[in-house]
XYZ file of C-alpha atoms in Angstrom:
783
model
C 242.785 57.476 35.978
C 243.928 54.909 38.572
C 243.485 51.832 36.396
C 240.258 50.534 37.942
C 237.382 49.719 35.629
C 234.016 47.964 35.487
C 232.435 46.524 32.347
C 229.085 44.807 31.907
C 227.341 43.494 28.799
C 224.363 41.327 27.907
C 226.099 40.171 24.704
C 227.181 36.595 25.547
C 229.116 36.180 22.274
C 231.938 38.428 23.448
C 234.947 36.411 24.612
C 237.913 38.799 24.283
C 238.806 41.931 26.207
C 241.422 44.244 24.657
C 243.362 47.048 26.352
C 245.441 49.605 24.524
C 247.003 53.028 25.150
C 249.360 55.195 23.178
C 253.002 54.164 23.625
C 252.294 50.628 24.844
C 251.739 47.315 23.118
C 248.036 46.314 23.163
C 247.029 43.119 24.944
C 244.023 40.805 24.825
C 242.620 38.415 27.438
C 239.885 35.817 27.194
C 236.743 36.332 29.302
C 234.042 33.917 30.365
C 230.454 35.011 29.608
C 227.716 35.046 32.291
C 230.057 35.377 35.266
C 231.984 37.924 37.283
C 235.737 37.995 36.649
C 238.616 40.147 37.730
C 240.798 40.866 34.696
C 244.017 42.848 35.099
C 246.282 44.127 32.331
C 250.003 44.915 32.555
C 251.099 46.595 29.309
C 254.653 46.742 27.987
C 256.220 49.866 26.506
C 256.320 49.769 22.732
C 259.683 49.836 20.926
C 258.838 52.919 18.918
C 260.765 55.980 19.952
C 258.486 58.897 20.627
C 259.834 62.403 20.714
C 259.804 64.121 24.061
C 256.939 66.443 24.848
C 256.836 69.194 27.435
C 253.510 69.414 29.273
C 252.664 72.573 31.184
C 249.616 72.879 33.456
C 246.923 75.031 31.863
C 243.275 74.429 32.746
C 241.852 77.487 30.991
C 240.408 75.306 28.238
C 238.740 73.015 30.758
C 237.319 75.983 32.670
C 235.885 77.295 29.421
C 234.203 73.919 28.789
C 232.693 73.929 32.281
C 231.438 77.496 31.825
C 229.783 76.539 28.533
C 228.088 73.548 30.190
C 226.615 75.939 32.736
C 225.549 78.434 30.059
C 223.823 75.716 27.992
C 222.194 74.116 31.039
C 218.777 75.622 30.296
C 218.818 74.095 26.798
C 220.065 70.620 27.749
C 218.304 69.930 31.068
C 215.147 67.868 30.347
C 213.432 69.292 33.418
C 213.734 72.834 31.999
C 211.825 71.967 28.846
C 208.397 73.559 28.624
C 206.474 70.273 28.570
C 206.952 66.656 27.601
C 205.797 63.124 28.233
C 207.662 59.824 27.925
C 207.535 56.108 28.730
C 209.559 54.783 31.681
C 210.466 51.184 32.456
C 211.755 50.672 35.992
C 213.314 47.447 37.250
C 214.498 47.076 40.833
C 216.180 44.133 42.527
C 217.134 43.654 46.175
C 219.722 41.044 47.140
C 221.432 39.691 50.265
C 225.219 39.447 50.292
C 227.198 36.928 52.339
C 223.984 34.939 52.642
C 225.602 31.513 52.443
C 227.973 32.341 55.331
C 225.351 33.928 57.585
C 222.393 31.640 56.797
C 224.299 28.440 57.384
C 222.288 27.457 60.426
C 220.778 24.005 60.440
C 217.244 25.376 60.769
C 217.745 27.745 57.837
C 219.409 25.101 55.678
C 216.574 22.686 56.374
C 213.825 25.131 55.380
C 215.514 27.356 52.824
C 218.344 25.250 51.418
C 216.908 25.452 47.902
C 217.437 29.240 47.706
C 221.216 28.863 47.490
C 220.763 27.478 43.983
C 219.995 31.080 42.983
C 223.274 32.621 44.243
C 225.020 34.991 41.812
C 227.919 37.481 41.769
C 227.709 41.280 41.530
C 229.384 42.736 38.464
C 230.168 45.929 40.433
C 231.649 44.596 43.679
C 232.340 40.923 42.941
C 230.266 39.946 46.004
C 228.209 36.757 45.977
C 224.555 37.576 46.551
C 221.159 35.949 46.965
C 218.251 37.739 45.212
C 215.216 38.221 47.470
C 213.057 40.672 45.524
C 212.530 41.911 42.004
C 209.990 44.459 40.852
C 209.054 45.956 37.497
C 206.924 48.952 36.575
C 205.865 50.499 33.293
C 204.765 54.115 33.556
C 203.968 57.282 31.681
C 205.786 60.320 32.992
C 204.422 63.833 32.414
C 206.292 67.096 32.949
C 205.360 70.759 32.833
C 207.750 73.606 33.584
C 205.446 76.576 34.208
C 203.981 76.029 36.706
C 206.247 73.148 37.665
C 204.459 69.819 37.750
C 205.634 66.214 37.473
C 203.237 63.286 37.280
C 203.804 59.588 36.870
C 201.018 57.166 35.975
C 201.952 53.543 36.632
C 200.291 51.431 33.966
C 201.736 48.048 34.971
C 203.470 46.782 38.080
C 204.539 43.490 39.558
C 206.665 42.681 42.561
C 208.027 39.523 44.116
C 209.564 39.157 47.547
C 209.218 41.777 50.252
C 205.831 43.297 49.622
C 204.765 45.029 52.837
C 203.621 48.625 52.896
C 206.100 49.610 55.623
C 208.922 47.046 55.653
C 212.103 48.466 54.076
C 210.023 51.300 52.618
C 212.772 53.821 53.207
C 215.191 51.719 51.192
C 212.967 50.659 48.324
C 211.145 53.978 48.076
C 214.359 55.987 47.811
C 215.692 53.619 45.135
C 213.091 55.160 42.823
C 214.781 58.566 43.066
C 215.443 60.306 39.763
C 218.983 61.670 39.491
C 219.271 64.859 37.439
C 222.910 65.904 37.285
C 221.997 69.285 35.820
C 220.788 70.241 39.281
C 223.365 71.759 41.614
C 222.731 69.033 44.184
C 221.540 65.439 43.904
C 219.186 64.396 46.703
C 220.000 60.763 47.420
C 218.332 59.259 50.517
C 217.743 62.795 51.887
C 221.456 63.563 51.541
C 222.351 66.546 49.331
C 225.389 65.651 47.178
C 226.919 68.339 44.921
C 226.627 67.489 41.251
C 229.782 67.496 39.087
C 227.780 69.731 36.715
C 226.957 72.173 39.523
C 227.404 75.886 38.874
C 229.823 75.885 41.816
C 231.324 72.474 41.067
C 234.903 73.763 41.347
C 234.341 74.314 45.070
C 234.038 70.542 45.511
C 235.904 68.878 42.640
C 239.154 68.945 40.711
C 238.483 68.381 36.998
C 240.748 66.736 34.415
C 240.241 66.680 30.644
C 241.605 63.211 29.907
C 240.478 62.427 26.375
C 238.473 63.457 23.317
C 236.842 60.922 21.032
C 234.112 60.626 18.418
C 230.810 58.994 19.378
C 228.055 58.738 16.764
C 230.125 61.047 14.598
C 230.245 63.814 17.246
C 233.314 64.973 19.141
C 233.021 64.136 22.819
C 235.181 65.218 25.759
C 235.947 62.772 28.548
C 236.291 64.663 31.852
C 237.435 63.076 35.097
C 236.626 64.608 38.512
C 237.951 63.934 42.011
C 236.827 65.540 45.292
C 238.988 68.327 46.658
C 240.793 67.969 49.950
C 239.067 69.165 53.134
C 235.613 68.910 51.527
C 233.507 67.603 54.426
C 230.188 67.156 52.602
C 229.403 63.890 50.772
C 230.804 64.037 47.217
C 231.076 61.928 44.066
C 234.104 60.538 42.293
C 233.905 59.591 38.620
C 233.922 60.770 35.029
C 231.565 62.200 32.425
C 231.327 62.557 28.659
C 230.343 65.956 27.233
C 229.167 66.596 23.686
C 231.450 69.309 22.247
C 228.851 70.869 19.940
C 225.959 71.281 22.397
C 227.964 71.086 25.674
C 225.425 68.496 26.765
C 225.922 65.597 29.125
C 226.187 62.391 27.113
C 226.942 59.973 29.950
C 228.207 60.074 33.516
C 229.554 57.491 35.961
C 229.779 58.489 39.654
C 230.577 56.704 42.876
C 230.072 58.043 46.384
C 233.440 58.503 48.083
C 234.240 56.006 50.833
C 234.764 58.624 53.562
C 231.448 60.453 52.961
C 229.410 61.187 56.073
C 226.508 58.988 54.966
C 225.060 56.222 57.127
C 224.166 52.660 56.187
C 225.484 53.012 52.619
C 228.772 51.247 51.971
C 228.695 51.794 48.232
C 226.602 53.940 45.892
C 227.157 53.971 42.129
C 225.118 55.818 39.491
C 225.480 55.415 35.716
C 223.414 57.635 33.473
C 223.184 58.012 29.702
C 221.629 60.846 27.726
C 220.580 60.476 24.094
C 219.803 62.921 21.332
C 216.243 62.840 20.021
C 214.808 64.761 17.042
C 218.431 65.550 16.030
C 218.456 68.529 18.386
C 217.220 67.679 21.889
C 219.024 65.750 24.622
C 216.971 63.480 26.868
C 217.522 60.722 29.416
C 218.263 57.250 28.090
C 219.259 54.719 30.757
C 219.715 55.429 34.459
C 221.270 52.711 36.620
C 221.927 52.720 40.348
C 223.753 50.276 42.612
C 223.535 50.614 46.414
C 225.160 48.444 49.086
C 223.376 48.911 52.426
C 225.517 47.759 55.334
C 225.342 48.141 59.143
C 229.127 48.657 59.224
C 231.269 50.724 56.910
C 234.534 48.812 57.281
C 234.967 45.083 56.605
C 231.489 43.738 55.852
C 232.537 40.391 54.408
C 231.226 38.540 57.476
C 227.968 40.460 57.811
C 224.859 40.007 55.726
C 224.143 43.238 53.807
C 221.531 44.387 51.308
C 222.250 45.302 47.705
C 219.810 47.387 45.711
C 219.965 47.561 41.904
C 217.689 49.888 39.997
C 217.493 50.375 36.232
C 215.325 53.021 34.558
C 214.871 53.171 30.785
C 213.338 56.273 29.194
C 211.798 56.051 25.726
C 209.428 57.793 23.314
C 209.826 61.365 24.604
C 207.230 63.690 23.082
C 207.725 67.473 23.371
C 204.783 68.460 21.219
C 201.942 67.751 23.634
C 200.874 69.931 26.538
C 200.086 68.268 29.851
C 196.565 66.884 29.771
C 194.181 68.584 32.174
C 192.898 65.301 33.606
C 196.497 64.308 34.449
C 197.345 67.717 35.932
C 194.203 67.720 38.106
C 194.504 64.078 39.191
C 195.629 62.782 42.588
C 199.169 62.238 43.796
C 202.319 62.834 41.800
C 202.497 59.060 41.436
C 199.236 57.350 40.469
C 198.627 53.631 40.010
C 196.016 52.368 37.586
C 193.551 49.891 39.023
C 194.564 47.120 36.630
C 198.300 47.773 36.971
C 198.874 44.547 38.902
C 196.963 42.291 36.531
C 199.154 42.274 33.423
C 200.085 38.877 31.982
C 203.459 37.623 30.785
C 202.729 38.483 27.153
C 202.297 42.126 28.137
C 205.599 42.182 29.996
C 207.466 40.564 27.121
C 206.381 43.405 24.876
C 206.788 46.192 27.443
C 210.385 45.486 28.493
C 213.149 47.254 26.565
C 215.162 44.031 26.965
C 214.292 40.556 28.194
C 214.876 39.383 31.747
C 217.790 37.039 32.183
C 217.058 33.449 33.194
C 218.292 34.254 36.710
C 215.996 37.282 36.997
C 213.011 35.300 35.770
C 213.714 32.579 38.335
C 213.528 35.074 41.212
C 209.729 35.158 40.882
C 209.575 31.378 41.211
C 212.026 31.279 44.112
C 210.186 33.838 46.228
C 206.855 32.108 45.716
C 208.492 28.959 47.117
C 209.917 30.868 50.106
C 206.504 32.226 51.066
C 205.196 28.682 51.498
C 207.801 27.838 54.188
C 206.236 28.219 57.703
C 209.390 29.593 59.338
C 209.456 32.407 56.752
C 206.025 33.577 57.894
C 207.175 33.548 61.548
C 210.309 35.557 60.754
C 208.306 37.992 58.666
C 205.822 38.532 61.533
C 208.615 39.281 64.007
C 210.161 41.869 61.702
C 206.745 43.448 61.031
C 206.167 43.658 64.815
C 209.428 45.565 65.251
C 208.434 48.020 62.524
C 204.697 48.448 63.228
C 204.515 47.742 66.955
C 201.797 45.090 66.596
C 202.227 41.321 66.417
C 199.695 39.988 63.926
C 198.290 36.480 64.231
C 195.718 35.841 61.549
C 192.947 38.401 61.695
C 194.102 40.079 64.913
C 197.162 42.017 66.073
C 198.406 42.557 69.620
C 200.216 45.667 70.820
C 201.735 48.186 70.837
C 204.404 45.949 72.330
C 206.328 48.910 73.813
C 203.287 49.811 75.948
C 202.952 46.408 77.629
C 204.519 47.609 80.879
C 205.419 51.086 82.142
C 205.415 53.062 85.367
C 204.600 56.582 86.564
C 203.938 58.585 89.730
C 200.172 58.093 89.832
C 199.750 54.486 88.686
C 203.000 52.957 89.838
C 203.516 49.888 87.665
C 201.100 49.939 84.725
C 200.152 46.892 82.659
C 198.700 47.394 79.191
C 196.999 44.985 76.800
C 195.827 46.115 73.396
C 194.647 44.476 70.212
C 193.228 45.399 66.828
C 192.044 43.681 63.687
C 194.622 43.066 60.963
C 194.452 43.489 57.204
C 193.389 39.845 56.939
C 190.189 40.765 58.766
C 189.423 43.701 56.482
C 191.206 46.312 54.402
C 188.279 48.694 54.878
C 187.429 48.350 58.561
C 189.810 48.245 61.538
C 188.619 47.887 65.128
C 190.939 48.141 68.106
C 190.947 48.591 71.832
C 193.013 48.350 74.988
C 192.741 47.921 78.728
C 195.303 49.077 81.314
C 195.660 48.700 85.088
C 197.734 50.684 87.584
C 198.851 48.849 90.738
C 199.260 52.068 92.743
C 195.941 53.786 92.001
C 194.236 50.372 91.630
C 192.197 51.632 88.685
C 191.371 50.264 85.249
C 191.636 52.414 82.116
C 190.754 51.615 78.554
C 189.745 52.711 75.123
C 188.338 51.642 71.777
C 188.951 52.782 68.225
C 186.975 52.353 65.023
C 188.473 53.182 61.595
C 186.710 52.924 58.264
C 188.441 53.556 54.926
C 186.204 54.867 52.164
C 189.159 55.383 49.830
C 192.940 55.539 49.976
C 193.359 57.573 46.794
C 192.022 60.145 47.276
C 192.177 59.712 51.066
C 188.751 59.424 52.733
C 188.695 58.021 56.272
C 186.357 58.008 59.284
C 187.783 57.542 62.796
C 185.898 57.135 66.071
C 187.924 57.061 69.280
C 186.719 56.552 72.850
C 188.961 56.393 75.907
C 189.206 56.955 79.644
C 192.809 57.223 80.758
C 195.475 59.381 82.357
C 196.702 62.074 79.969
C 199.560 64.526 80.233
C 198.100 67.872 79.175
C 200.600 70.140 77.439
C 202.500 67.240 75.877
C 203.745 67.734 72.312
C 202.500 65.567 69.472
C 206.075 64.276 68.929
C 206.496 62.879 72.446
C 206.315 59.223 73.408
C 202.861 58.084 74.508
C 202.274 58.229 78.243
C 202.353 54.436 78.611
C 205.530 53.851 76.582
C 208.331 52.139 78.490
C 210.872 54.688 77.172
C 208.931 57.640 78.618
C 208.912 55.856 81.974
C 212.630 55.076 82.011
C 213.708 58.609 81.016
C 211.137 60.568 83.063
C 212.365 63.510 85.120
C 211.704 63.411 88.831
C 208.320 65.045 89.362
C 208.098 65.824 85.672
C 204.865 63.901 85.036
C 201.583 65.569 86.111
C 198.788 63.610 84.489
C 195.044 64.125 84.636
C 192.211 61.595 84.288
C 190.411 62.285 81.000
C 187.308 60.854 79.363
C 187.074 61.593 75.663
C 184.956 60.715 72.644
C 186.196 61.964 69.265
C 184.816 61.537 65.761
C 186.905 62.690 62.793
C 186.557 62.518 59.027
C 189.602 63.034 56.766
C 188.945 64.224 53.223
C 191.599 64.754 50.562
C 190.464 67.197 47.887
C 193.745 67.200 45.976
C 197.315 66.051 46.695
C 198.171 69.342 48.396
C 194.846 70.128 50.086
C 193.462 68.007 52.926
C 190.621 68.646 55.357
C 189.671 67.098 58.685
C 186.347 67.799 60.353
C 185.334 66.364 63.690
C 183.761 66.682 67.094
C 185.409 66.013 70.468
C 183.583 65.560 73.753
C 186.236 65.817 76.488
C 185.992 65.885 80.288
C 189.095 66.518 82.388
C 189.013 65.448 86.060
C 190.789 66.989 88.997
C 193.326 65.072 91.097
C 195.920 65.891 93.762
C 198.671 66.317 91.162
C 196.661 68.760 89.036
C 193.869 70.201 91.225
C 191.017 72.361 89.944
C 190.072 75.184 92.304
C 187.780 78.148 91.687
C 188.900 81.636 92.810
C 186.522 81.376 95.791
C 188.337 78.249 96.971
C 185.734 75.693 95.866
C 187.177 72.416 94.568
C 185.898 71.461 91.119
C 185.650 67.778 90.282
C 185.886 68.171 86.481
C 185.448 70.495 83.537
C 184.036 69.546 80.123
C 183.866 70.891 76.600
C 182.311 69.676 73.363
C 184.478 70.975 70.537
C 183.745 71.208 66.832
C 187.007 71.254 64.906
C 188.169 71.886 61.375
C 191.692 71.448 59.943
C 193.041 72.464 56.546
C 196.481 71.397 55.373
C 198.163 72.925 52.315
C 201.330 71.589 50.683
C 203.025 71.585 47.290
C 204.896 68.855 45.436
C 204.885 66.562 48.486
C 205.773 62.877 48.531
C 203.058 60.849 50.265
C 202.980 57.157 51.174
C 199.632 55.426 51.575
C 199.156 52.290 53.605
C 195.970 50.409 54.249
C 194.949 52.673 57.146
C 197.852 55.120 57.535
C 198.951 58.010 55.385
C 202.414 59.510 55.811
C 203.719 62.809 54.519
C 207.320 62.006 53.610
C 209.011 64.984 52.009
C 208.597 68.313 50.276
C 211.158 71.013 49.646
C 208.497 73.682 50.106
C 206.860 74.931 53.335
C 203.464 73.501 54.223
C 200.700 75.218 56.171
C 198.165 73.889 58.659
C 195.131 75.833 59.906
C 193.060 74.660 62.873
C 189.754 76.097 64.056
C 188.050 74.754 67.190
C 184.705 76.023 68.414
C 182.887 75.110 71.612
C 179.394 76.667 71.611
C 177.786 76.623 75.032
C 174.686 74.466 75.267
C 175.955 71.583 73.110
C 175.923 68.381 75.162
C 177.580 68.832 78.572
C 179.459 71.979 77.593
C 180.585 74.133 80.518
C 182.244 76.904 78.473
C 181.975 78.659 75.135
C 185.100 79.610 73.187
C 186.693 79.818 69.750
C 190.304 78.799 69.090
C 192.150 79.550 65.832
C 195.687 78.389 65.130
C 198.117 78.428 62.166
C 201.352 76.468 61.746
C 204.092 76.678 59.121
C 206.590 73.796 58.769
C 209.604 73.831 56.479
C 212.592 71.604 55.909
C 214.960 74.126 54.351
C 217.916 72.509 52.576
C 221.092 74.617 52.764
C 223.762 72.446 51.146
C 226.598 71.958 51.748
C 225.983 73.298 55.280
C 223.117 70.905 56.090
C 219.457 71.793 56.516
C 217.113 73.583 58.914
C 213.834 72.377 60.427
C 211.586 75.398 60.977
C 208.217 75.532 62.731
C 206.286 78.754 63.284
C 203.013 78.569 65.222
C 200.557 81.283 66.264
C 197.068 81.204 67.726
C 194.292 82.949 69.625
C 191.543 81.789 71.999
C 188.435 83.953 72.189
C 186.254 83.363 75.240
C 186.498 82.474 78.942
C 187.949 78.995 79.473
C 189.533 77.006 82.341
C 193.276 76.388 82.122
C 193.033 72.790 80.727
C 191.634 74.343 77.503
C 194.167 77.188 77.235
C 197.366 76.939 75.224
C 199.562 74.978 77.624
C 203.032 75.515 76.217
C 204.692 72.189 75.517
C 207.162 71.083 78.159
C 209.295 67.960 78.314
C 208.889 65.743 81.350
C 211.624 63.319 80.246
C 215.300 63.366 79.347
C 214.465 62.054 75.879
C 214.738 64.570 73.038
C 211.370 65.966 71.959
C 211.704 68.282 68.964
C 208.168 69.608 69.419
C 208.617 70.703 73.044
C 210.748 73.103 75.066
C 213.505 71.043 76.639
C 213.961 73.291 79.707
C 210.268 73.928 80.297
C 208.177 71.955 82.770
C 204.591 70.878 82.280
C 202.060 73.475 83.484
C 204.721 76.183 83.614
C 203.262 78.644 81.098
C 199.805 79.220 79.589
C 198.447 81.703 77.018
C 195.285 82.597 75.142
C 197.259 84.505 72.469
C 200.632 83.175 71.456
C 203.389 82.707 68.904
C 206.218 80.149 68.988
C 209.269 79.558 66.807
C 211.349 76.381 66.644
C 214.505 76.294 64.507
C 216.873 73.339 64.422
C 219.860 73.381 62.074
C 221.709 70.184 61.259
C 225.166 70.949 59.846
C 225.760 67.356 58.733
C 229.409 67.288 59.803
C 230.275 70.507 57.938
C 232.744 71.586 60.634
C 233.710 68.359 62.409
C 234.346 66.703 59.049
C 237.302 69.033 58.573
C 239.006 67.935 61.802
C 241.323 64.994 60.959
C 240.908 63.110 64.251
C 237.117 63.477 64.227
C 236.442 63.025 60.520
C 236.290 59.222 60.665
C 233.692 59.304 63.466
C 231.162 60.936 61.091
C 229.753 63.125 63.863
C 227.250 65.831 62.945
C 226.671 69.197 64.597
C 223.233 70.479 65.632
C 222.173 73.950 66.828
C 218.688 74.721 68.180
C 216.741 77.896 68.896
C 213.289 77.847 70.513
C 211.201 80.837 71.529
C 207.663 81.551 72.716
C 205.653 84.664 73.448
C 202.124 84.811 74.783
C 199.598 86.868 76.673
C 196.618 86.184 78.916
C 193.416 88.215 78.969
C 192.095 89.072 82.435
C 189.211 86.612 82.170
C 191.646 83.725 81.566
C 194.385 84.826 83.953
C 194.246 82.325 86.787
C 197.711 83.042 88.199
C 197.464 82.579 91.949
C 197.884 85.824 93.878
C 197.032 88.228 91.033
C 194.140 90.668 90.980
C 192.848 89.307 87.652
C 192.512 85.740 88.987
C 189.167 86.522 90.606
C 187.561 86.542 87.141
C 189.187 83.311 85.959
C 187.235 80.086 85.569
C 189.898 78.174 87.569
C 193.036 79.095 89.437
C 196.242 77.927 87.820
C 198.228 75.068 89.345
C 201.126 76.153 91.535
C 204.007 77.620 89.495
C 202.065 78.279 86.267
C 202.276 81.802 84.837
C 202.046 83.786 81.607
C 204.623 84.457 78.883
C 204.397 88.233 78.547
C 208.168 88.160 78.822
C 209.353 85.999 75.896
C 210.724 82.561 76.710
C 213.928 81.610 74.871
C 216.094 78.522 75.051
C 219.075 77.535 72.936
C 220.938 74.297 72.474
C 223.856 72.611 70.787
C 224.285 68.927 70.154
C 226.153 66.126 68.494
C 224.211 63.636 66.410
C 225.123 60.496 64.481
C 226.935 59.018 67.483
C 227.425 55.391 66.464
C 225.094 56.402 63.607
C 222.014 56.192 65.874
C 222.309 58.348 68.977
C 222.199 62.036 69.670
C 223.058 64.196 72.702
C 221.826 67.799 73.062
C 222.523 70.376 75.741
C 219.929 73.152 76.270
C 220.100 76.397 78.231
C 217.305 78.714 79.325
C 218.119 82.205 78.138
C 215.119 83.841 79.854
C 212.852 82.990 82.807
C 215.836 81.650 84.716
C 214.265 82.868 87.973
C 210.646 82.919 89.107
C 208.703 84.039 92.152
C 206.924 81.362 94.168
C 204.747 82.756 96.981
C 206.772 85.973 96.968
C 210.158 84.221 97.080
C 212.551 84.495 94.072
C 213.790 81.044 93.143
C 216.009 79.749 90.364
C 214.142 77.690 87.801
C 214.964 73.965 88.191
C 215.681 73.387 84.497
C 218.050 76.172 83.478
C 220.272 73.527 81.900
C 219.279 70.069 80.681
C 220.801 67.300 78.607
C 218.552 65.290 76.303
C 219.235 61.932 74.684
C 217.780 60.987 71.340
C 217.749 58.343 68.626
C 217.646 59.091 64.904
C 217.683 56.773 61.917
C 219.093 58.868 59.096
C 221.272 58.365 56.086
């Protein structure tokens, strides 16, 4: 529409490019094969006199086409077919742009000067780039519609370059996303982008029918689409070809608009082709993606950026076979055969739909040479330390680096030294430990950890953990560790009330199926009294410590969840469905040094609910019950936040040891609007700010035997009196907050208000709660 175009071909015999349009004289220009060129045409009006034509706007025909596309969606969308299987070839390449300008240091030139012989030019952007990684996979993909199931079995795989389980995993993992434009929204890097084929596409795009032509003997419409004004959600710009007989997508070319509220992506282009098979069914053909990752969105010519290119080729679709039971019942949605990494060059020559270019083939040789340069290994170790927290030297790693020095009320300045074995030592066994010293309490602390991997797929792992340290009871699982420097720097005054704890835990993780995981274990824990968190019986006697030996069982249920598996860590990445976790903990009296007998049952529901174009909600619902008489360290201590750093799993305005329950229910809801409102304000649109609203609530009760509130009649039956200021939640606790995220694309500021429990009675005096209003700071790395 605007005269910009991109062409790419592997046919090196082509040397002429011809442009023509009705009413103008055609023109040809010579092109040079195997290189990027910018070729512009300026056509002259032809001398033929053409009769005048009056054009009146009428988009009824186009609207009819769009309605027919929607009506035929169920017939043309491959994912709505009952069942099929196909072969998939996936090639991915990662490149550095502006490498020659930014790697021109003497040290780099001396060690890596040979890599600049492999520089090339992008056919999409015209940028010079240096390839650093190429990977290829050959897979079988299986699909079933009822019930929905997608499986991919990787039969062959090879990778060169960056090959760490964590490094750049967010980039390279997301490059394997499968774009289905028949869906209403395309999820790209966890960003929901409305599809031009969406049922409600006219809310986001203006459509133009610009041409009709015959392809393979079938009439095809060429439709152009541009985003509408004042659309604040990320949108595409591009064109598509629609088959006029079946109203099926034949091909589509889209590009993410430059002003989209998406971080770290300067350019995103998707080209997709659909082909007719069996003379009646449309299926994917080729799917290509180009992504330019950049730390800045404006002029990036002087900054080194990352380009990702991914090509997927679908072939041999078969709609006649039902999904095999062994595939349906197998492990993860993506499974890798044991011999996938051992295929020779003859196999790859036959498996590729087209041969690698000489440049692509040379990438494997180049990266092997890079890995032999000593400075490369040093740079790689530093980057891995930043990502994993441990600095690996040979068979041992030292860290976490962020815990090396911290400070708190009890210990003063705290020094920490930890180490663990690396993957070079063993990929089955990992042993770690740490020692810490506080200069104020003049006491040593320490711990040891033993991990043994029986299997990574399915996941089978044994963990033994022993430690004696200061622990903040009532801290959420999302909070920084107690010895992290960030938790020290952002601690509230008097917000930390830690207790000495000795603990031995043994846990075994067992994965039965991709969506069903169990953990069984035993914990022997002793909590000691101190002047910050004293333990006093109702008769006034000071208790030195309380102990419990706890048998625990956890069951986790999920559906269609993406999981990443490292050598010793397993991460649950994403699912569009809710997932459930059930925990049962039992402490029978008489086992080991068990002072109390109780049973604790707890259930948690987590859900990332996508609500495009108005963002998404993070929902957590938790409920539980404790049966038995227990001291307050083993009650449900509602999660407070002792720092000014944002903790999504805790109540921002609640202090530690403020509320306790033995029956409870909590609800956390955080909605991220993704710039839905601020993106419509002209002066704020370019800042790409995003709005956040939060609601948190808790309700709980205490039975008389566990009610240790000082000054109450029921406290005489409690195992221990509560610390000063701790009470029950029979009146619901509610706090609400609003915030702005994506500040400089990394930072977030939230303001929270207590809506209830704004006043409390302390020794008969009504006082205002100290945290009726707080401001939290946070950091988020999101696209």
